[in-house]
mmCIF file of C-alpha atoms in Angstrom:
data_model
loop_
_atom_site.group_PDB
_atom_site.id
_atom_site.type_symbol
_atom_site.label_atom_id
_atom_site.label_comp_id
_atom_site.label_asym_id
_atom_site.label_seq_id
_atom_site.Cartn_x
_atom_site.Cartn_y
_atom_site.Cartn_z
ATOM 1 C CA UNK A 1 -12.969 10.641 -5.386
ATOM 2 C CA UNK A 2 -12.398 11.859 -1.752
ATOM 3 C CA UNK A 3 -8.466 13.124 -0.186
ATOM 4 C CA UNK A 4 -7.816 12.811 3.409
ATOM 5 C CA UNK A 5 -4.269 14.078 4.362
ATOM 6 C CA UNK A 6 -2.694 14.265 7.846
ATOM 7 C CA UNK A 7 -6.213 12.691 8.840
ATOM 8 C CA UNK A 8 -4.465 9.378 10.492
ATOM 9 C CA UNK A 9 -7.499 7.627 8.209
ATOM 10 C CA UNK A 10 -7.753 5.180 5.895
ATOM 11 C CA UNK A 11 -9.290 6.639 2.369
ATOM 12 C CA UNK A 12 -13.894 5.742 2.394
ATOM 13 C CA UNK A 13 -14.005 2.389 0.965
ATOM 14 C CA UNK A 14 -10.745 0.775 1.503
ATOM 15 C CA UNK A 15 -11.002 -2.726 1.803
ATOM 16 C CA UNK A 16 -8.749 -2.895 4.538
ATOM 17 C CA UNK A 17 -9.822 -6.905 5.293
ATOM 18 C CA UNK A 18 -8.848 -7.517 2.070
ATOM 19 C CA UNK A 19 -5.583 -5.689 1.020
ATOM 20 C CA UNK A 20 -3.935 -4.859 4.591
ATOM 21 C CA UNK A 21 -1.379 -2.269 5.394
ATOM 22 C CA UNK A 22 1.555 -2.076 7.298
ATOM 23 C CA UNK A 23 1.338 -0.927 11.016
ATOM 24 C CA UNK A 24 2.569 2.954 10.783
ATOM 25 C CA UNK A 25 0.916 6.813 10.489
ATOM 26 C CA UNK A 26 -1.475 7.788 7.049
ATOM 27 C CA UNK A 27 0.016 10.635 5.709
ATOM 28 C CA UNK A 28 -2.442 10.370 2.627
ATOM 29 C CA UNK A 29 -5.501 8.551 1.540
ATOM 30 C CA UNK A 30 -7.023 9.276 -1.665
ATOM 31 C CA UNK A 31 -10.183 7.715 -3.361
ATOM 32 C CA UNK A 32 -10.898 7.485 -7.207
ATOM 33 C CA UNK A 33 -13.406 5.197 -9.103
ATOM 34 C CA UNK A 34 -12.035 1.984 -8.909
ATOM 35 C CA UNK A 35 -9.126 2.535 -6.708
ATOM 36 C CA UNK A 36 -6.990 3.937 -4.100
ATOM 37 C CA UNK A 37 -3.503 5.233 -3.354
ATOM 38 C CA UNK A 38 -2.458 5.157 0.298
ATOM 39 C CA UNK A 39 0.641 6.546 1.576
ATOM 40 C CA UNK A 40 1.894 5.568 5.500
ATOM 41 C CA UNK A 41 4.508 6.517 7.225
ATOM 42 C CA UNK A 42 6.207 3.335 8.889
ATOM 43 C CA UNK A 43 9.811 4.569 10.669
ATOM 44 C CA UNK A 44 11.482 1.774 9.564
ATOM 45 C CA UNK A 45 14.135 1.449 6.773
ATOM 46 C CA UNK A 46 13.026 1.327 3.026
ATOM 47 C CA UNK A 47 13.864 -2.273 3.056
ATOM 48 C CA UNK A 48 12.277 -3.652 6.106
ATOM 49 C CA UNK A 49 9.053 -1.082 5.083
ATOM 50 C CA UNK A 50 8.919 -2.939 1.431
ATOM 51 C CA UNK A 51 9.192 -6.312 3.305
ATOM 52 C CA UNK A 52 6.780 -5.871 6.004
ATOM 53 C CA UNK A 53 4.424 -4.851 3.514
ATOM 54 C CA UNK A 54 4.469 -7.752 0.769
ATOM 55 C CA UNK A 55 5.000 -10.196 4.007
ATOM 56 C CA UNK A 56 1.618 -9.007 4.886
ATOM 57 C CA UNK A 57 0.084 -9.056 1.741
ATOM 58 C CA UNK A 58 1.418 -12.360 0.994
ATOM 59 C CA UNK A 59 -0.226 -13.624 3.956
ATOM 60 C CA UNK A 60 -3.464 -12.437 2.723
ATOM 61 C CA UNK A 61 -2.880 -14.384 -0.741
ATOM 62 C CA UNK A 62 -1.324 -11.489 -2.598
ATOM 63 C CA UNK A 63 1.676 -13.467 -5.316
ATOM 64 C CA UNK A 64 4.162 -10.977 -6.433
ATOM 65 C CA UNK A 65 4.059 -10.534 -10.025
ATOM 66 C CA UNK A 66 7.446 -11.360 -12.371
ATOM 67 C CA UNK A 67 9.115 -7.777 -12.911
ATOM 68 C CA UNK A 68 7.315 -6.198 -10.065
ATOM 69 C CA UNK A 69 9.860 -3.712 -8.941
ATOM 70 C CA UNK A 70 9.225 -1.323 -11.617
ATOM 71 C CA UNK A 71 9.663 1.822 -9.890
ATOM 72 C CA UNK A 72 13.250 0.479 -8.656
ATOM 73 C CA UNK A 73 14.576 -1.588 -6.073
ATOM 74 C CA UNK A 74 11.933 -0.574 -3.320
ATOM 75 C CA UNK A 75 8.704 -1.400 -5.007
ATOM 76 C CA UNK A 76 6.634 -4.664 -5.784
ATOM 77 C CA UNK A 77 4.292 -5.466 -7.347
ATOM 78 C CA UNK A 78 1.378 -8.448 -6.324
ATOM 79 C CA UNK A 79 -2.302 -9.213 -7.182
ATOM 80 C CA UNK A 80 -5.009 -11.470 -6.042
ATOM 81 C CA UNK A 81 -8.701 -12.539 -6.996
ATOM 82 C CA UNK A 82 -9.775 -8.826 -7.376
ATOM 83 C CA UNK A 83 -7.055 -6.586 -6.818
ATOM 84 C CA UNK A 84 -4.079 -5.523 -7.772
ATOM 85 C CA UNK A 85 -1.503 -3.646 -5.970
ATOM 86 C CA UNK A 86 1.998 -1.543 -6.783
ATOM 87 C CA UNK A 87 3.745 -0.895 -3.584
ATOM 88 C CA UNK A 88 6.680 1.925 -3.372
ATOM 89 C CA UNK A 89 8.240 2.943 -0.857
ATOM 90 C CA UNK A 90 9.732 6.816 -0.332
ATOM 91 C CA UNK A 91 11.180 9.202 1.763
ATOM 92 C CA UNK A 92 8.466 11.461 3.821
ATOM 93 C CA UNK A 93 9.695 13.384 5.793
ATOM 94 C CA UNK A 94 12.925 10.985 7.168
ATOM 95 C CA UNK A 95 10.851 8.457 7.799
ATOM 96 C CA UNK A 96 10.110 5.597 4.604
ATOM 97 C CA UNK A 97 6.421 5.989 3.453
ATOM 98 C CA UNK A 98 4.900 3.072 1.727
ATOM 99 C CA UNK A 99 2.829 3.687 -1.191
ATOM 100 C CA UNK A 100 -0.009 1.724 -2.161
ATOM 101 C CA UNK A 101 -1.387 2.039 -5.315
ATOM 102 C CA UNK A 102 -4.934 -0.545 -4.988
ATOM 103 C CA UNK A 103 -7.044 -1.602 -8.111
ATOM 104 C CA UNK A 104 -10.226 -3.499 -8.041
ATOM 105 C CA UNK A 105 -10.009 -5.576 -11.475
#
């Protein structure tokens, strides 16, 4: 797999039309087989960070799944026809950072 940090870049072969992101700075892209783990920084609230980004994935025909939030309160969990994604959402640096954690089933 590839790791771009601090690059402002998306991770090689995210399918960005497919599973978009919320508007906001990548700290970290990483790239493994079959997957990819993106962290951006969004300046927003944990809350309105989490929402933004299921609202978005939602609109691309994400679901949430049942029991989603297992990392806590600030995490979800959704999937559609060939991926699946955990979202978390952190503190970096004062600012919340969304985590995506992207699967191609």
């Amino acid at each position: 797999g590839t790791l771009t940090a601090g690059s402002g870049e998306l991770p090689d072969g995210y399918p960005e039309d497919d599973v978009p992101v919320i508007d906001g700075e990548v700290a970290v892209g990483i790239e493994t087989d079959g997957g990819w783990s993106v962290t951006i920084k969004s300046g927003q609230s944990s809350a309105d960070a989490l929402d933004e980004a299921v609202s978005k994935l939602e609109s691309a025909g994400f679901s949430q799944e049942d029991g989603g939030g297992i990392l806590g309160p600030t995490s979800a969990a959704l999937t559609r026809n060939g991926y699946s994604v955990l979202l978390s959402v952190t503190d970096l640096d004062g600012d919340a950072a969304v985590v995506y954690f992207v699967s191609a089933d």
